[in-house]
Amino acid sequence: MQQNNICSLKDLLIKRSGNDFFIPNINFSAKTGKCIIEGESYLEEAFEFYDNLAEWIKEYLSINSSIEIIFKLTYFNTSSSRSIIDLFKLLKQYKEEGKAVKIDWYYENPDDGDILIEVEDFMEETNMEVNLLSLK
Amino acid sequence: MENQVTRILHNTFLDNYLFDYNSSSLLIYYKGSFSNKVLEKIGKFLKKDLIPFPRLNKKIFAIFIELAQNIGRYSSEANFFGQSDNHNTYNEGIGSFALYETPNTYVLSTGNLVNNYNTKKIIDSFNKINTLDYSELRKLKKEILNAPKVHLQKGANIGFIQIALKSEKPIKFDIQDINTEYSYIVLTFNIKKNAAK
């Protein structure tokens, strides 16, 4: 049974906007553990942005036992791919510690952006299971 | 501030590297700083079906972003806004970029200044990339993505590998000495119009 502690962890909501054009939309629910990363990601230095997401995930999993990360990225640059693979590694760690971790990756059909190749690489390198789902 | 030498080189870029006007048409030419705002504008322009094939369009967009972010981050010529130190802290590296079309390909080309202490490393990298086939490139990319981060690592260090995976080989590169400190590097990438990948 999922325990939802009523404590300091709030939802993480980040919206892509005028000045922050290169970031994905983020919607992490502290209530349900459903974490959506959606849109495009082409920050030049993605580490800081994704470290922020990782910190939230760590805090969430310190008081909960399951989480679902939902990727709906239609494009990401190489800087982001490093950060995404690091996120996969973090989640894999939690999975090995007994947390219920689910990763869903939605891809466009047809996959004009060759995104599936990238995700396959992430899966292979981290040994992390990912549910591949078509957006259409 | 642009000095006369680099101004000449940027113009030479246009003349020497965008030759053959009869059989090619220029779609985009830009010379200046590759700040986020610039990337945003050119990116939006690219996405507006400049190239009417979704897969090619996405490929070109992806390559453009990697090239542009490299220039912004690494070009030895940059906007300083009156600062006196040498740090390129605003990611406003300056360079030239061109996208043009031939009957069978789209071509992306960039030109920018580099520091001579980096040129050997750059040449070695491209030579290495040009010896690897698709699956070897993909393997190398995974290795680097998986490796521990190096000190002060900013990006993923796989930008050119990614571009090589999306374009025709060999990658063409040309480095000209300017003086004892700097050289000018021009890169050219071709994408076949009927490429399935």
Coordinates of C-alpha atoms in Angstrom, one line a residue:
Chain A
M1 CA 0.0 0.0 0.0
Q2 CA 1.4 3.3 -1.0
Q3 CA 2.0 5.6 1.9
N4 CA 1.6 9.3 1.2
N5 CA 3.1 11.3 3.9
I6 CA 1.7 14.7 4.2
C7 CA 4.9 16.5 4.5
S8 CA 7.0 19.1 2.6
L9 CA 7.2 17.4 -0.8
K10 CA 5.1 19.3 -3.3
D11 CA 4.3 18.6 -6.8
L12 CA 7.0 19.5 -9.3
L13 CA 5.6 21.6 -12.0
I14 CA 7.7 23.2 -14.7
K15 CA 6.3 24.7 -17.8
R16 CA 8.1 25.4 -21.0
S17 CA 7.7 29.1 -21.7
G18 CA 9.2 32.1 -23.5
N19 CA 12.5 32.3 -21.9
D20 CA 12.8 28.6 -21.1
F21 CA 12.1 27.4 -24.5
F22 CA 14.4 24.4 -24.4
I23 CA 13.1 22.6 -21.5
P24 CA 10.4 19.8 -21.4
N25 CA 7.2 20.3 -19.4
I26 CA 7.4 18.6 -16.0
N27 CA 4.5 17.4 -14.0
F28 CA 5.5 15.2 -11.0
S29 CA 2.7 14.4 -8.6
A30 CA 3.6 14.1 -5.0
K31 CA 0.2 12.5 -4.4
T32 CA 0.2 9.7 -7.1
G33 CA 3.9 9.3 -7.9
K34 CA 3.1 9.8 -11.6
C35 CA 5.9 11.8 -13.1
I36 CA 5.5 13.2 -16.6
I37 CA 8.4 14.5 -18.7
E38 CA 6.9 15.8 -21.9
G39 CA 7.9 17.9 -25.0
E40 CA 11.3 18.6 -26.2
S41 CA 14.6 18.9 -24.3
Y42 CA 17.5 20.7 -25.7
L43 CA 19.3 22.5 -22.9
E44 CA 22.9 23.2 -23.6
E45 CA 23.8 22.1 -20.1
A46 CA 21.1 19.7 -19.1
F47 CA 22.7 18.5 -15.8
E48 CA 21.3 21.1 -13.5
F49 CA 17.8 20.8 -14.8
Y50 CA 17.7 17.0 -14.6
D51 CA 19.5 17.0 -11.2
N52 CA 16.6 18.9 -10.0
L53 CA 14.2 16.2 -11.2
A54 CA 16.5 13.5 -9.6
E55 CA 16.4 15.3 -6.3
W56 CA 12.6 15.3 -6.3
I57 CA 12.5 11.6 -7.2
K58 CA 14.9 10.8 -4.4
E59 CA 12.9 12.7 -1.9
Y60 CA 9.7 11.1 -3.1
L61 CA 11.1 7.6 -2.9
S62 CA 12.5 8.2 0.6
I63 CA 8.9 8.2 1.8
N64 CA 7.1 6.1 -0.8
S65 CA 7.6 2.7 -2.3
S66 CA 6.6 3.1 -5.9
I67 CA 6.9 5.6 -8.7
E68 CA 6.0 5.9 -12.4
I69 CA 8.1 8.0 -14.8
I70 CA 6.4 8.8 -18.1
F71 CA 8.5 10.1 -20.9
K72 CA 6.8 11.8 -23.8
L73 CA 9.8 13.5 -25.4
T74 CA 9.6 14.1 -29.2
Y75 CA 13.2 15.4 -29.3
F76 CA 16.2 15.7 -27.1
N77 CA 19.8 16.8 -27.7
T78 CA 22.9 14.9 -26.7
S79 CA 23.3 16.9 -23.6
S80 CA 19.9 15.8 -22.5
S81 CA 20.5 12.1 -23.4
R82 CA 23.4 12.0 -20.9
S83 CA 21.1 13.3 -18.2
I84 CA 18.3 10.9 -19.2
I85 CA 20.6 7.9 -19.0
D86 CA 21.8 9.1 -15.6
L87 CA 18.1 9.2 -14.5
F88 CA 17.6 5.7 -15.8
K89 CA 20.6 4.6 -13.7
L90 CA 19.2 6.2 -10.6
L91 CA 15.8 4.6 -11.1
K92 CA 17.5 1.2 -11.7
Q93 CA 19.2 1.7 -8.3
Y94 CA 15.9 2.2 -6.6
K95 CA 14.4 -0.8 -8.4
E96 CA 17.3 -2.9 -7.1
E97 CA 16.6 -1.7 -3.6
G98 CA 13.1 -3.0 -3.8
K99 CA 11.1 0.0 -4.9
A100 CA 8.4 -0.5 -7.6
V101 CA 9.7 1.6 -10.4
K102 CA 7.9 1.8 -13.7
I103 CA 9.2 3.7 -16.8
D104 CA 6.8 4.4 -19.7
W105 CA 8.2 5.8 -22.9
Y106 CA 5.8 7.1 -25.4
Y107 CA 7.1 7.5 -29.0
E108 CA 5.6 9.0 -32.1
N109 CA 4.4 6.7 -34.8
P110 CA 6.1 7.0 -37.3
D111 CA 9.3 7.6 -35.3
D112 CA 10.6 10.3 -37.5
G113 CA 13.0 11.5 -34.8
D114 CA 14.7 8.1 -34.4
I115 CA 13.9 8.3 -30.7
L116 CA 13.4 4.5 -30.3
I117 CA 17.0 3.9 -31.2
E118 CA 18.1 6.2 -28.4
V119 CA 15.8 4.6 -25.9
E120 CA 17.0 1.1 -26.9
D121 CA 20.5 2.3 -26.1
F122 CA 19.4 3.6 -22.7
M123 CA 17.7 0.3 -21.9
E124 CA 20.7 -1.7 -22.9
E125 CA 23.3 0.4 -21.1
T126 CA 21.3 0.5 -17.8
N127 CA 19.5 -2.8 -18.0
M128 CA 16.4 -1.0 -17.1
E129 CA 13.0 -2.2 -18.3
V130 CA 10.9 0.4 -20.2
N131 CA 7.4 0.1 -21.5
L132 CA 7.4 1.4 -25.1
L133 CA 4.1 2.8 -26.0
S134 CA 2.9 4.4 -29.2
L135 CA 1.5 7.9 -29.0
K136 CA -1.0 7.3 -31.7
Chain B
M1 CA 34.4 42.1 -31.4
E2 CA 35.2 40.7 -34.8
N3 CA 38.6 41.5 -36.2
Q4 CA 39.4 41.9 -39.9
V5 CA 40.9 38.4 -40.3
T6 CA 37.9 36.6 -39.0
R7 CA 35.6 38.7 -41.0
I8 CA 37.5 37.7 -44.1
L9 CA 37.4 34.1 -43.1
H10 CA 33.7 34.1 -42.5
N11 CA 33.1 35.6 -45.9
T12 CA 35.5 33.1 -47.4
F13 CA 33.4 30.5 -45.8
L14 CA 30.5 31.7 -47.9
D15 CA 32.5 31.9 -51.1
N16 CA 34.5 28.7 -50.8
Y17 CA 32.2 26.4 -49.1
L18 CA 28.9 27.4 -50.6
F19 CA 30.2 27.2 -54.1
D20 CA 28.3 25.8 -57.1
Y21 CA 25.3 28.1 -56.9
N22 CA 23.9 26.6 -60.1
S23 CA 23.2 23.2 -58.7
S24 CA 22.4 24.2 -55.1
S25 CA 20.1 26.5 -53.4
L26 CA 20.8 28.2 -50.2
L27 CA 18.0 27.8 -47.6
I28 CA 19.6 29.4 -44.5
Y29 CA 22.7 31.4 -44.0
Y30 CA 23.5 32.9 -40.7
K31 CA 26.6 34.4 -39.3
G32 CA 26.8 35.7 -35.7
S33 CA 26.6 34.4 -32.2
F34 CA 24.9 31.2 -31.4
S35 CA 23.0 32.2 -28.3
N36 CA 19.8 30.5 -27.2
K37 CA 17.7 33.1 -28.8
V38 CA 19.3 32.5 -32.1
L39 CA 18.9 28.8 -31.8
E40 CA 15.3 29.3 -31.0
K41 CA 14.6 31.5 -34.0
I42 CA 16.5 29.3 -36.5
G43 CA 15.1 26.2 -34.9
K44 CA 11.5 27.5 -35.3
F45 CA 12.2 28.4 -38.9
L46 CA 13.6 25.0 -39.6
K47 CA 10.6 23.3 -38.1
K48 CA 8.1 25.2 -40.2
D49 CA 8.3 22.6 -42.9
L50 CA 11.3 24.3 -44.5
I51 CA 12.0 20.8 -45.6
P52 CA 8.8 19.0 -46.5
F53 CA 9.8 15.6 -45.4
P54 CA 9.2 15.0 -41.6
R55 CA 12.0 12.5 -41.1
L56 CA 14.6 14.6 -43.0
N57 CA 13.3 17.7 -41.3
K58 CA 13.8 16.2 -37.8
K59 CA 17.3 14.9 -38.8
I60 CA 18.3 18.4 -40.0
F61 CA 16.9 20.0 -36.9
A62 CA 18.7 17.6 -34.6
I63 CA 22.0 18.2 -36.5
F64 CA 21.6 21.9 -36.5
I65 CA 21.0 22.0 -32.7
E66 CA 24.1 19.9 -32.0
L67 CA 26.3 22.1 -34.3
A68 CA 24.9 25.3 -33.1
Q69 CA 25.3 24.4 -29.4
N70 CA 28.9 23.4 -30.1
I71 CA 29.7 26.8 -31.7
G72 CA 27.9 28.6 -28.9
R73 CA 29.9 26.8 -26.3
Y74 CA 33.3 26.2 -27.9
S75 CA 33.9 28.8 -30.6
S76 CA 37.1 30.8 -29.8
E77 CA 35.3 33.9 -31.0
A78 CA 32.6 35.2 -28.8
N79 CA 30.6 38.1 -27.6
F80 CA 32.1 39.7 -24.5
F81 CA 29.8 42.6 -23.8
G82 CA 32.7 44.8 -22.6
Q83 CA 34.2 42.3 -20.2
S84 CA 37.9 42.2 -20.0
D85 CA 38.4 38.6 -19.1
N86 CA 38.6 35.7 -21.5
H87 CA 35.8 33.5 -20.4
N88 CA 33.1 32.6 -22.7
T89 CA 30.5 32.7 -20.0
Y90 CA 27.5 33.6 -22.0
N91 CA 27.6 30.7 -24.5
E92 CA 27.6 33.2 -27.2
G93 CA 30.3 31.7 -29.4
I94 CA 30.3 33.2 -32.9
G95 CA 30.3 31.2 -36.2
S96 CA 28.8 30.8 -39.6
F97 CA 26.1 28.3 -40.5
A98 CA 24.6 27.4 -43.9
L99 CA 21.9 25.0 -45.0
Y100 CA 21.6 24.3 -48.7
E101 CA 20.0 21.9 -51.0
T102 CA 21.4 20.0 -54.0
P103 CA 19.4 17.7 -56.2
N104 CA 20.1 14.7 -54.0
T105 CA 21.2 16.0 -50.7
Y106 CA 20.8 18.6 -48.0
V107 CA 24.0 20.1 -46.8
L108 CA 24.8 21.7 -43.4
S109 CA 28.0 23.6 -43.1
T110 CA 29.5 25.5 -40.2
G111 CA 32.6 27.7 -39.7
N112 CA 34.2 29.0 -36.5
L113 CA 37.4 29.9 -34.9
V114 CA 39.2 27.4 -32.7
N115 CA 42.2 27.6 -30.4
N116 CA 45.3 25.9 -31.9
Y117 CA 45.8 23.8 -28.8
N118 CA 42.5 22.1 -29.6
T119 CA 43.0 21.5 -33.3
K120 CA 44.9 18.2 -33.0
K121 CA 42.3 16.8 -30.7
I122 CA 39.6 17.9 -33.1
I123 CA 41.3 16.4 -36.1
D124 CA 41.9 13.1 -34.2
S125 CA 38.3 12.9 -33.2
F126 CA 37.0 13.4 -36.8
N127 CA 39.5 11.0 -38.2
K128 CA 38.4 8.4 -35.7
I129 CA 34.7 9.0 -36.3
N130 CA 35.4 8.6 -40.1
T131 CA 36.9 5.1 -39.6
L132 CA 33.9 3.8 -37.7
D133 CA 30.8 2.3 -39.3
Y134 CA 27.3 2.8 -38.0
S135 CA 27.3 0.1 -35.4
E136 CA 30.7 1.0 -34.2
L137 CA 29.6 4.6 -33.8
R138 CA 26.6 3.5 -31.9
K139 CA 28.8 1.4 -29.6
L140 CA 31.2 4.3 -29.0
K141 CA 28.3 6.6 -28.2
K142 CA 27.0 4.2 -25.6
E143 CA 30.4 3.8 -24.1
I144 CA 30.8 7.5 -23.7
L145 CA 27.3 8.0 -22.3
N146 CA 28.0 5.3 -19.8
A147 CA 31.4 6.5 -18.7
P148 CA 31.9 8.6 -15.5
K149 CA 31.7 12.3 -16.1
V150 CA 35.0 14.1 -16.6
H151 CA 35.8 17.2 -14.5
L152 CA 33.8 20.2 -15.6
Q153 CA 32.0 18.2 -18.2
K154 CA 29.3 20.4 -19.8
G155 CA 27.6 18.3 -22.4
A156 CA 27.5 14.6 -23.2
N157 CA 30.6 14.7 -25.4
I158 CA 28.8 12.7 -28.1
G159 CA 27.6 15.6 -30.3
F160 CA 29.7 14.8 -33.3
I161 CA 29.1 11.0 -33.0
Q162 CA 25.4 11.8 -33.0
I163 CA 25.7 13.9 -36.1
A164 CA 27.8 11.2 -37.8
L165 CA 25.1 8.7 -37.1
K166 CA 22.6 10.9 -38.8
S167 CA 24.6 12.0 -41.9
E168 CA 26.7 10.6 -44.7
K169 CA 30.3 9.6 -44.1
P170 CA 33.0 10.7 -44.3
I171 CA 32.5 13.9 -42.4
K172 CA 34.3 16.7 -44.2
F173 CA 36.4 19.0 -42.2
D174 CA 38.9 21.7 -43.1
I175 CA 41.1 23.6 -40.7
Q176 CA 43.1 26.6 -41.8
D177 CA 45.7 28.3 -39.6
I178 CA 45.1 32.0 -39.0
N179 CA 48.0 32.7 -36.7
T180 CA 50.0 31.1 -33.9
E181 CA 46.9 31.1 -31.7
Y182 CA 43.9 30.4 -33.8
S183 CA 42.7 28.4 -36.7
Y184 CA 39.4 28.4 -38.6
I185 CA 37.5 25.1 -38.9
V186 CA 34.8 24.3 -41.5
L187 CA 32.6 21.3 -41.2
T188 CA 30.3 19.9 -43.8
F189 CA 27.6 17.3 -43.4
N190 CA 25.5 15.7 -46.1
I191 CA 22.1 14.1 -45.8
K192 CA 20.8 12.1 -48.7
K193 CA 17.2 13.0 -49.5
N194 CA 16.2 9.4 -49.9
A195 CA 17.9 8.3 -46.7
A196 CA 15.8 5.7 -44.9
K197 CA 17.8 6.3 -41.7

